[in-house]
CSV table of C-alpha atoms in Angstrom, one decimal:
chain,number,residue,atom,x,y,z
A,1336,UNK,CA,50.9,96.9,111.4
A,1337,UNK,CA,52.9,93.5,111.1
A,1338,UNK,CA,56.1,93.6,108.9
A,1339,UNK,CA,56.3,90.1,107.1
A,1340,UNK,CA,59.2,90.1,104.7
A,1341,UNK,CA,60.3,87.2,101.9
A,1342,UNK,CA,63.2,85.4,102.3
A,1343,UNK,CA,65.9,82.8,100.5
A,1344,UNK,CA,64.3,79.3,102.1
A,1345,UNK,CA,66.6,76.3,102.1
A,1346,UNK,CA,64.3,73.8,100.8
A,1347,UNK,CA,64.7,70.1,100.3
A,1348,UNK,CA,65.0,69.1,96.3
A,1349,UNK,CA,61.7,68.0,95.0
A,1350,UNK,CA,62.3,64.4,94.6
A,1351,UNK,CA,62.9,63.7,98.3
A,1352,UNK,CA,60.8,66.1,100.3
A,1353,UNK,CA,58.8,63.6,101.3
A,1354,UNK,CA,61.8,61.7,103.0
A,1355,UNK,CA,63.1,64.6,104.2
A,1356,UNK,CA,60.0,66.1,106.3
A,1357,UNK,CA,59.7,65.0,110.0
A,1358,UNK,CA,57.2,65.6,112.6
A,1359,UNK,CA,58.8,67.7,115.6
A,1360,UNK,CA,61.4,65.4,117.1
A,1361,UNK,CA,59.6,65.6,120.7
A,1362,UNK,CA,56.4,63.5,119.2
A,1363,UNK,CA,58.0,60.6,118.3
A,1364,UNK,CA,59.0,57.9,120.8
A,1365,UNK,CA,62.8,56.7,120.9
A,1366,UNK,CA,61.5,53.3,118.9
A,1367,UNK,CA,59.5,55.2,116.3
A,1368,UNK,CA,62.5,57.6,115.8
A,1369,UNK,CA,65.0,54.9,115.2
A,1370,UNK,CA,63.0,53.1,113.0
A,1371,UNK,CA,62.3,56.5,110.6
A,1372,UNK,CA,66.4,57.1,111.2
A,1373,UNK,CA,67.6,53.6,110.2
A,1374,UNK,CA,65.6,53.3,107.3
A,1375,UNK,CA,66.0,56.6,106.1
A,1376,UNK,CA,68.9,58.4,105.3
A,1377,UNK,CA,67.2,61.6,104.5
A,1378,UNK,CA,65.1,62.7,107.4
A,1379,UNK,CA,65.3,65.3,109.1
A,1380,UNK,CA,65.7,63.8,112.3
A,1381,UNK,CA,69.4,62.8,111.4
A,1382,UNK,CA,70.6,66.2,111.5
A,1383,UNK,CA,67.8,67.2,115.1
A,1384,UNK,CA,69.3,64.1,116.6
A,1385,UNK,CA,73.0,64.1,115.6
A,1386,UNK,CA,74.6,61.3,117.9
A,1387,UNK,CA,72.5,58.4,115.9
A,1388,UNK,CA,75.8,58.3,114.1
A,1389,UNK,CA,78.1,57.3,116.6
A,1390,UNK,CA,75.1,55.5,118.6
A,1391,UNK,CA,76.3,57.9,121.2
A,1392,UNK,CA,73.5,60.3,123.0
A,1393,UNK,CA,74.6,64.1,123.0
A,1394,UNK,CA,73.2,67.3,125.0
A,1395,UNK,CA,73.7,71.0,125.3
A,1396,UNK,CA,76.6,72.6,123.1
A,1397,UNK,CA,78.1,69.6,121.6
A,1398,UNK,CA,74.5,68.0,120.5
A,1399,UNK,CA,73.9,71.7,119.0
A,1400,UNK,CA,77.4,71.7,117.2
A,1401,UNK,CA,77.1,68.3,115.6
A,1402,UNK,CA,73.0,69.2,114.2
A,1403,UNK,CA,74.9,72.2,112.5
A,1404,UNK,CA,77.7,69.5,111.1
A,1405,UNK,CA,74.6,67.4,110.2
A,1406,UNK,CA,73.1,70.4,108.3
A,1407,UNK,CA,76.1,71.8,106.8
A,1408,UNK,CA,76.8,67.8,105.3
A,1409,UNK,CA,72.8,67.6,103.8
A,1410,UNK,CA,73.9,70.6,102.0
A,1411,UNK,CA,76.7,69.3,100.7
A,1412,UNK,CA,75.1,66.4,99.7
A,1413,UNK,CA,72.2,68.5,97.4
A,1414,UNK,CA,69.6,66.9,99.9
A,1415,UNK,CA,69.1,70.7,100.8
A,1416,UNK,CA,69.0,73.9,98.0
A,1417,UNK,CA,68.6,77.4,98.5
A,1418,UNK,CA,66.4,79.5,96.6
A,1419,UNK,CA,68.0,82.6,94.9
A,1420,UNK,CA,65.7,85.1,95.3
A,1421,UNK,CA,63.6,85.9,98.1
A,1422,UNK,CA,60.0,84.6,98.1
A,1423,UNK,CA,56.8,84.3,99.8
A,1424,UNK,CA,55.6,80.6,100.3
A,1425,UNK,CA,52.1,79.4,99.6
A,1426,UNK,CA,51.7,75.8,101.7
A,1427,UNK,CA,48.5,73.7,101.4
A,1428,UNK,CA,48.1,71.0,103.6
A,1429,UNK,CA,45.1,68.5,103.3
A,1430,UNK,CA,44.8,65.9,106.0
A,1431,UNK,CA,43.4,62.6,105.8
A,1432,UNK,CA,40.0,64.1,107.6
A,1433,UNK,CA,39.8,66.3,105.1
A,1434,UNK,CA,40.5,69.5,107.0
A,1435,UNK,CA,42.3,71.6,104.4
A,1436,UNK,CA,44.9,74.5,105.6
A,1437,UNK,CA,46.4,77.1,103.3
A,1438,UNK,CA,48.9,80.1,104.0
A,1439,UNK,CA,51.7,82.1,103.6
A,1440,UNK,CA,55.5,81.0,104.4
A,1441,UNK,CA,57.3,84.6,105.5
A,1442,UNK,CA,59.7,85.9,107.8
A,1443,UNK,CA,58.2,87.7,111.0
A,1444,UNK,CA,59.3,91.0,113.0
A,1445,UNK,CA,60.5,90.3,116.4
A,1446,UNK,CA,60.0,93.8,116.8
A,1447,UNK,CA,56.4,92.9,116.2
A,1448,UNK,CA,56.5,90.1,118.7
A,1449,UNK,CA,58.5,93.1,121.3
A,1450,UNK,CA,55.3,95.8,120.4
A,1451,UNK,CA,52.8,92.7,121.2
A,1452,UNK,CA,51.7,93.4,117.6
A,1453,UNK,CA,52.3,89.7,116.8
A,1454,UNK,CA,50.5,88.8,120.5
A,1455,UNK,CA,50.2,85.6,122.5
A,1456,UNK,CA,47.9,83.4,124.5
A,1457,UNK,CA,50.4,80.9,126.1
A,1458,UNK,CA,52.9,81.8,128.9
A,1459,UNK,CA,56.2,80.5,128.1
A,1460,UNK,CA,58.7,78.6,130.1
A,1461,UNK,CA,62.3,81.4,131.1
A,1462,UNK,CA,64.9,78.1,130.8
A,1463,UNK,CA,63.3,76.5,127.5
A,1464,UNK,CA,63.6,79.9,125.8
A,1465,UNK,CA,67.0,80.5,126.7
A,1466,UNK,CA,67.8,76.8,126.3
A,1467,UNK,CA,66.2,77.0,122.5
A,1468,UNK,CA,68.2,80.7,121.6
A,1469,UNK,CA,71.0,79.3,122.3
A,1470,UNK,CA,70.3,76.5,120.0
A,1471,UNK,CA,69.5,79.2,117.0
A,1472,UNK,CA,72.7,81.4,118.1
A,1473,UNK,CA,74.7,77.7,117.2
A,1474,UNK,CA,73.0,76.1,114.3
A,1475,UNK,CA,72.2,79.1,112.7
A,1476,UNK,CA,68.6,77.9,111.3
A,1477,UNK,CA,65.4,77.5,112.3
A,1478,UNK,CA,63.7,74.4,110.2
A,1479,UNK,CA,60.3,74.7,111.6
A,1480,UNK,CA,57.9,77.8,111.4
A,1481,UNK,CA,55.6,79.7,114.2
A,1482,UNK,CA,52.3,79.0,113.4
A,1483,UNK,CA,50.8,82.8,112.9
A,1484,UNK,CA,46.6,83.5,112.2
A,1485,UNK,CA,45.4,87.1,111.2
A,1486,UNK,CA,42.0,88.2,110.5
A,1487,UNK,CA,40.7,86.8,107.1
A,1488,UNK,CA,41.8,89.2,103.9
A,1489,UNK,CA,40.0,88.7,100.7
A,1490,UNK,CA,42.7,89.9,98.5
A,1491,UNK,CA,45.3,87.5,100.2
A,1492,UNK,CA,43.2,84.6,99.5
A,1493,UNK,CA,42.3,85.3,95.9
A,1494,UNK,CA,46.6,85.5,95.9
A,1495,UNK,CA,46.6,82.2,97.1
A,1496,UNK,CA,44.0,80.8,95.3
A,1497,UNK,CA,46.0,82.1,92.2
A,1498,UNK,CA,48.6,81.1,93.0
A,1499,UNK,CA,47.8,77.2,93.7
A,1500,UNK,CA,46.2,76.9,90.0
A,1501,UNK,CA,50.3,76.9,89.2
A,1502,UNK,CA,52.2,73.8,89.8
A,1503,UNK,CA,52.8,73.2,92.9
A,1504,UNK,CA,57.4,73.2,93.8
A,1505,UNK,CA,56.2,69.9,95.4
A,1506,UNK,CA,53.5,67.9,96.5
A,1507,UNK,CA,54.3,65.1,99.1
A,1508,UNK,CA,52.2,62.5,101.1
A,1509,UNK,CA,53.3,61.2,104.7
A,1510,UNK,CA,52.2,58.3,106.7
A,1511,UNK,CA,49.4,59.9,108.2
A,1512,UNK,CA,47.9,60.6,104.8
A,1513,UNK,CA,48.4,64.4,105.1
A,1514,UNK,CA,49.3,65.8,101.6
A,1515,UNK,CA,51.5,69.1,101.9
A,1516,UNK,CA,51.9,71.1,98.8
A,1517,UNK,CA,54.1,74.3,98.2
A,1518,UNK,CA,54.0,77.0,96.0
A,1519,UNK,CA,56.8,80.0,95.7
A,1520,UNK,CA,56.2,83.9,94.8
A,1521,UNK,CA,58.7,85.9,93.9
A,1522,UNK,CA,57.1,88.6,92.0
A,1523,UNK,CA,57.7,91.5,93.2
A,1524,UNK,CA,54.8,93.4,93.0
A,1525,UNK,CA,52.7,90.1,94.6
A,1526,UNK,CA,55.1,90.0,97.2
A,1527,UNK,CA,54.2,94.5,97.9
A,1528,UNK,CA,50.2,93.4,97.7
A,1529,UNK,CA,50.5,91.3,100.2
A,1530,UNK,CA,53.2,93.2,102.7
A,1531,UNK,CA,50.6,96.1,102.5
A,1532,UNK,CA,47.7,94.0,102.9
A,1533,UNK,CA,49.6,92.5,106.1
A,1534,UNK,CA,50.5,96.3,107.1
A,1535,UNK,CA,46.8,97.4,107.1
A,1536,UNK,CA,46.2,94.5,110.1
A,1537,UNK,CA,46.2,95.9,113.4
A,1538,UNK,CA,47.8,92.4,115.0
A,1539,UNK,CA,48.3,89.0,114.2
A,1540,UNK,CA,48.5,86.4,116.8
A,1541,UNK,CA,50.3,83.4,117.7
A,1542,UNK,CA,48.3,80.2,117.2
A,1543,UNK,CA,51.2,77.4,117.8
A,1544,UNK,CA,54.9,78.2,118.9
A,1545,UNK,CA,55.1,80.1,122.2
A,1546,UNK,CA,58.3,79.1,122.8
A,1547,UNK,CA,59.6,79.1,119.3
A,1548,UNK,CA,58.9,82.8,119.2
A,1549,UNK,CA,59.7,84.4,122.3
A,1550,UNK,CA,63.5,82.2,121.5
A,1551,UNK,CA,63.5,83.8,118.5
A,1552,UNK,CA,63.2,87.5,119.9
A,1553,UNK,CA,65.3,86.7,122.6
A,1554,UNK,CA,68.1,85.9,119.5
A,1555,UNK,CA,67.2,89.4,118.1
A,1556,UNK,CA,67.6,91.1,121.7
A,1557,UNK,CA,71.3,89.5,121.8
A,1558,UNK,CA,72.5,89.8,118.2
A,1559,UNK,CA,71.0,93.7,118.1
A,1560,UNK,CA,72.7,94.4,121.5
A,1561,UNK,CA,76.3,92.6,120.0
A,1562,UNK,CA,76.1,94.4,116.6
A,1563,UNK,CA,77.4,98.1,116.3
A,1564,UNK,CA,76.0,98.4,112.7
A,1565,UNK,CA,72.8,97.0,113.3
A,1566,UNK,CA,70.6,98.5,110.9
A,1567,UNK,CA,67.2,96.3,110.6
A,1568,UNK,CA,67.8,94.0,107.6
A,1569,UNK,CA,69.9,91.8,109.6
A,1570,UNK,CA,68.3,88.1,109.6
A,1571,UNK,CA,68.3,87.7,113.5
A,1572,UNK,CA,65.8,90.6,112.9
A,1573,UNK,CA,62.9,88.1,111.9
A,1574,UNK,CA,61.7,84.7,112.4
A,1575,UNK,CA,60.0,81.8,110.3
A,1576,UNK,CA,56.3,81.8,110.5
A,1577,UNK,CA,53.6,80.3,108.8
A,1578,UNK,CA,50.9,82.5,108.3
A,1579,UNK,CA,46.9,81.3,108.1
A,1580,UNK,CA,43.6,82.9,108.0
A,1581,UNK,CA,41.6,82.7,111.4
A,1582,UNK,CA,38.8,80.6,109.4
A,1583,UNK,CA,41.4,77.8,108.5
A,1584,UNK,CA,42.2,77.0,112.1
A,1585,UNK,CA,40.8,74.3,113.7
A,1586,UNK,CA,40.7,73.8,117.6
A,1587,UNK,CA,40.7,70.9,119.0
A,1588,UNK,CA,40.3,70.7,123.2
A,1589,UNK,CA,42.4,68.6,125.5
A,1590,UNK,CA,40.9,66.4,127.5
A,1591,UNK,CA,41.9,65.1,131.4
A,1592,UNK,CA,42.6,61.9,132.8
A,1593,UNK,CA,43.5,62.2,137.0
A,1594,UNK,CA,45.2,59.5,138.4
A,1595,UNK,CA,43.4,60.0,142.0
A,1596,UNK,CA,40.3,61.5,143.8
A,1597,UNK,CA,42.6,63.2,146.2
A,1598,UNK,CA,41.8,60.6,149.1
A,1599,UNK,CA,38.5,61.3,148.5
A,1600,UNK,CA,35.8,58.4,148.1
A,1601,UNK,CA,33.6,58.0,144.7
A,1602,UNK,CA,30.8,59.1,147.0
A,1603,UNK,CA,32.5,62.0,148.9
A,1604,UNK,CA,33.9,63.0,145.8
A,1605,UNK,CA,30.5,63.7,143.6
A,1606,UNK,CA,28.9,65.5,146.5
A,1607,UNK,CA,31.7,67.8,146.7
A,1608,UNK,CA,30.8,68.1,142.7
A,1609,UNK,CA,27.3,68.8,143.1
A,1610,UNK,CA,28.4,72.2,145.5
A,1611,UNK,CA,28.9,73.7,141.3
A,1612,UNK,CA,27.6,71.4,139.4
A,1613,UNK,CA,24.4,69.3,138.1
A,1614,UNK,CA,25.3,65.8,137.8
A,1615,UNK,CA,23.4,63.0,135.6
A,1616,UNK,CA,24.8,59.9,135.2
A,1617,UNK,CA,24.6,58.5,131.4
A,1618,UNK,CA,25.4,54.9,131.9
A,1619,UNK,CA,28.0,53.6,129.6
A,1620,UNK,CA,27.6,55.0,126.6
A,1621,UNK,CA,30.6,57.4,125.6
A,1622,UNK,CA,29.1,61.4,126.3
A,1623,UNK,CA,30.9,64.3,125.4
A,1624,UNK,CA,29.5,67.5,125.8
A,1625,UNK,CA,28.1,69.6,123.4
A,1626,UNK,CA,28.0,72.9,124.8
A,1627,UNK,CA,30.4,75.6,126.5
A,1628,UNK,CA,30.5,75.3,130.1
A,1629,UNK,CA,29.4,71.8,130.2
A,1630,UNK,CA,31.7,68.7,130.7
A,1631,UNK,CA,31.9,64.8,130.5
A,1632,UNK,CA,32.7,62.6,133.2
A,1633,UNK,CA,34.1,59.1,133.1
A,1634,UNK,CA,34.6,57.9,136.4
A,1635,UNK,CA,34.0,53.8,137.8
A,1636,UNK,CA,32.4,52.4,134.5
A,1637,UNK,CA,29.9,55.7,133.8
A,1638,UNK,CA,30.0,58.5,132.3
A,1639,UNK,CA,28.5,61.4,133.6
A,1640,UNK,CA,27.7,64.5,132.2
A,1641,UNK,CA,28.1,67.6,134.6
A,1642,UNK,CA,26.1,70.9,133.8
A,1643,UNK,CA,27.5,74.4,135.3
A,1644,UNK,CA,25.2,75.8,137.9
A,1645,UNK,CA,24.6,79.3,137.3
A,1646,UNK,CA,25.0,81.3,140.7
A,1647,UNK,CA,28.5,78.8,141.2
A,1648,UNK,CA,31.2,80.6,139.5
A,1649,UNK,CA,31.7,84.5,138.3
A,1650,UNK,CA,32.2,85.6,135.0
A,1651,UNK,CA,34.6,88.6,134.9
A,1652,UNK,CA,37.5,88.3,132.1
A,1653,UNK,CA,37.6,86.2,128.8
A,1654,UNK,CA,40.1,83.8,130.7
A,1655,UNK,CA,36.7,82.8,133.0
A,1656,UNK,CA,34.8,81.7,130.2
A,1657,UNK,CA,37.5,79.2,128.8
A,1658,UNK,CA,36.1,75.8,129.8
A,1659,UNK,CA,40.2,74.8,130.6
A,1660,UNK,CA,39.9,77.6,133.1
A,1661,UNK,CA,36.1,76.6,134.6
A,1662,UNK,CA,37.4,72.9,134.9
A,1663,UNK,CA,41.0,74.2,136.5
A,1664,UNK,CA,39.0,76.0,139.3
A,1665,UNK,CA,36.3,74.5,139.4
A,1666,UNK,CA,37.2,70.8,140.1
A,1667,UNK,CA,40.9,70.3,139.6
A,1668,UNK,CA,42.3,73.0,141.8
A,1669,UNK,CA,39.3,73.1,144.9
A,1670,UNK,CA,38.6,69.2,144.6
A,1671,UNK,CA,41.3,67.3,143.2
A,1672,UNK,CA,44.0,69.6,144.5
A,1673,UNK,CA,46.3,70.1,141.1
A,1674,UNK,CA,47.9,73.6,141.3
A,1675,UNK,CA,50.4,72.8,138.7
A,1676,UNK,CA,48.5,72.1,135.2
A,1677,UNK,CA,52.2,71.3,133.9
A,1678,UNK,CA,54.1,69.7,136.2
A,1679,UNK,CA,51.9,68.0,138.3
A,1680,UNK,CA,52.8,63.6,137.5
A,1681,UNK,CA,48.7,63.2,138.9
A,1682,UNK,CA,47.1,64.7,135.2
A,1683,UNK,CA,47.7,63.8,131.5
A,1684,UNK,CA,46.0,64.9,128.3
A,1685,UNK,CA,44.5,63.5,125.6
A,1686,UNK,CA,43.8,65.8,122.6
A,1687,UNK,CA,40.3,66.0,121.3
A,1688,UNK,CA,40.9,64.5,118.3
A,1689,UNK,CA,40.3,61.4,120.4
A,1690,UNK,CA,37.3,60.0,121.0
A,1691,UNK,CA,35.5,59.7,124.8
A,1692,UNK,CA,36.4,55.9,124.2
A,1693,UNK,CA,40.2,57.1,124.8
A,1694,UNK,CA,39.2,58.1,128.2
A,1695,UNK,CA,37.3,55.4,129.3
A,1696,UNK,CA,40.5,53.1,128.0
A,1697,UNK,CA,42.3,55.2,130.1
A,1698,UNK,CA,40.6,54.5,133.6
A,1699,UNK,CA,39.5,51.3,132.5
A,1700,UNK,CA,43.1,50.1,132.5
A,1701,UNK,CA,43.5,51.6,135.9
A,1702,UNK,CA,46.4,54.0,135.5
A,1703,UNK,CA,43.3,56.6,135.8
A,1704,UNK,CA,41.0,57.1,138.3
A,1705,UNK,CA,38.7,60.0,136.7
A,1706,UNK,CA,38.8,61.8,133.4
A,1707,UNK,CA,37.0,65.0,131.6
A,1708,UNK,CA,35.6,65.7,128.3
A,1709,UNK,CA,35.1,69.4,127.3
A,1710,UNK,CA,34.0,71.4,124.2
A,1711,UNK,CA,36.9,73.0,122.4
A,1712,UNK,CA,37.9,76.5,122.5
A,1713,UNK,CA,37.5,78.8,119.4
A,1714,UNK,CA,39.3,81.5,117.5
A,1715,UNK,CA,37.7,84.5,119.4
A,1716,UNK,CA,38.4,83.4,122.6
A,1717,UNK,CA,41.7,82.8,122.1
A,1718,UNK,CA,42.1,86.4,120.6
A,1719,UNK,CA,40.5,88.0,123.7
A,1720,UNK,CA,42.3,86.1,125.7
A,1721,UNK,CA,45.4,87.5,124.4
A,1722,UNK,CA,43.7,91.0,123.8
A,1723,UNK,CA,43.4,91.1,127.7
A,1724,UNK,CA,46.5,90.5,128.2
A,1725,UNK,CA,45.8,87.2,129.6
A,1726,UNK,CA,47.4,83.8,129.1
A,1727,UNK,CA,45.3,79.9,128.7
A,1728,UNK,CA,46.3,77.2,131.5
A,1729,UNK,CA,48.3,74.3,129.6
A,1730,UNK,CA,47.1,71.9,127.0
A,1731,UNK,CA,43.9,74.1,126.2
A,1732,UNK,CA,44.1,74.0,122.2
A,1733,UNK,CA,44.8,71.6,120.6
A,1734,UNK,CA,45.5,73.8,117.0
A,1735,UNK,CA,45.7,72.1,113.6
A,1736,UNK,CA,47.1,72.4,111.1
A,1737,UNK,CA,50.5,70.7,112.7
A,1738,UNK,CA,53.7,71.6,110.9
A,1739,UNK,CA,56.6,69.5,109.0
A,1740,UNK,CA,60.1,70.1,110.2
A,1741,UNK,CA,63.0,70.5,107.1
A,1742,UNK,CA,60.2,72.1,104.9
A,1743,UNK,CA,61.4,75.5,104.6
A,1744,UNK,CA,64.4,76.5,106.6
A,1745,UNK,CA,65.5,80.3,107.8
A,1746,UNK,CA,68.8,80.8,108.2
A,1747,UNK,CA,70.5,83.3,110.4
């Protein structure tokens, strides 16, 4: 039974939302980020990247105290309000394919996340949870939401859709062309129909934000364990999350690009291929595959397309039938020799909302030797996945929607 409870967002004011919202600070190279800083005083990324201001790069504890200064001052400057009562969020976001994404802003349980009620698909990295805690413990916000799907609920989307006939606290454009919209509730007896539609769900599960959420529990763990009159309420108790039907997430794949055959020839390298595989090369036309188990190859000017063999590889959990998984053991582990899907400097990723032309650039320019094409994932399989207690390799969704930073913001 997930617990999602409203809350007071900090929100910028409508006539500079659109300035204010940033993309997560890690997607944006150092030029693009200096560019969006110098000409804009509002973003978001002045307070995520604090030493801009004294042209001075900062880490750890001092780079955490100075975002909280940077907060503190775009709240003091009206860039940032808080809302006075606490409210459910409706946010629409339409992108420039068309794709259109609508759900509910709320505040999560960690105990949920704890009782693997809210469940996961990803493993999760000890140091960069720790490392991101201690960032919530010192700022004392969280400015981007866990992205959360549950199964799809008729009388939550005739809410919604209610809901978005109202006009909207903002609507906003960015430079991809994605419009966001927002809408707040804070009726009361809204807010109960939906907490008890929520309640009725036996999970929900994480769709984007591994890390993100197991930092956030690990801040309950702490602030629960320091606090003699914990009783439940507390903030530390919950964590932003952005809640979506299963049938508004799109999945995109990741595709591979391998820097070397692994001292293998082009030659010795496809026969050790065709041991799993049916091979037929497709000339050079881009080919990406249309079914599961099936991949793309681009390798020396042709693609190829490469069709699993039957009697090659066992079926046994819902973690063998993820085509990241097939390709992983399949080719990249027993050919190529990549153990490490994260670490290893030999493979990158390009997300599938690429085209097979991305690949081809990529070995044509020789920084690649081979590269992959797959079909993407989908919605049950990630669920089972998680079901079984079982966790995806790396880069195996690529989920939309993709989130705004400086939106909403929880405070602690």
């Amino acid at each position: 039974m997930p617990k999602i409870i409203p809350f007071k967002a900090v929100r910028p004011t409508r006539a500079i939302v659109g300035l204010v919202a940033a993309r997560p600070y890690q997607s944006y190279t150092i030029d693009e980020r200096e560019s969006r800083m110098a000409y804009n005083p509002y973003s978001f990324l002045h307070i995520v990247n604090p030493g801009y201001k004294y042209d001075q790069e900062v880490t750890g504890e001092q780079r955490y105290r100075l975002v909280k200064n940077r907060y503190l001052e775009f709240k003091e400057d009206g860039v940032f309000i808080q809302d006075n009562t606490p409210s459910f969020y409706v946010y629409k976001i339409v992108n420039r394919h068309g794709e259109e994404f609508s759900g509910i802003i709320a505040a999560a349980s960690a105990e949920d996340y704890e009782n693997d009620i809210i469940k996961k698909h990803e493993d999760t990295i000890a140091k960069r949870e720790e490392t991101f805690k201690s960032y919530l413990q010192t700022v004392g916000f969280n400015a981007e939401p866990v992205l959360l799907t549950y199964p799809d609920n008729a009388i939550i989307a005739d809410i919604i859709k209610e809901v978005q006939k109202k006009h909207a606290e903002f609507e906003f454009t960015m430079t991809y062309r994605d419009t966001h919209y927002l809408w707040k509730i804070d009726n009361e007896k809204t807010i109960e129909t939906i907490q008890n539609e929520f309640e009725k769900m036996k999970t929900v599960y994480i769709a984007d934000g591994h890390h993100r959420s197991a930092s956030s529990y690990l801040l309950y763990k702490d602030e629960k364990a320091k606090n003699p009159n914990h009783n439940g309420s507390e903030s530390y108790n919950f964590f932003m999350s952005y809640l979506i039907p299963e049938s508004d997430l799109v999945i995109h794949e990741f595709n591979r690009l391998i820097k070397d055959l692994n001292g293998l020839s082009k030659e010795e390298f496809l026969i050790k291929l065709d041991a799993s595989y049916r091979i037929e090369n497709r000339g050079i036309m881009p080919y990406k595959p249309t079914k599961p188990h099936h991949f793309s190859m681009y390798l020396d000017g042709d693609f190829y397309s490469l069709y699993l063999r039957k009697t090659a590889y066992d079926f046994n959990t819902a973690l063998d039938q993820l085509d990241a998984q097939l390709l992983y053991k399949t080719i990249l582990q027993s050919v190529l020799g990549i153990d490490d899907l994260r670490h290893d400097n030999r493979i990158s990723y390009v997300n599938g909302q690429h085209e097979m032309i991305t690949i081809k650039s990529g070995v044509d320019s020789g920084d690649y030797v081979v590269g992959f094409g797959m079909c993407p994932s989908n919605v049950q399989q990630m669920k089972q996945i998680a079901d079984e207690g079982l966790t995806m390799p790396p880069k195996s969704t690529y989920i939309l929607p993709k989130l705004r930073s400086g939106i909403t913001i929880y405070e602690y």
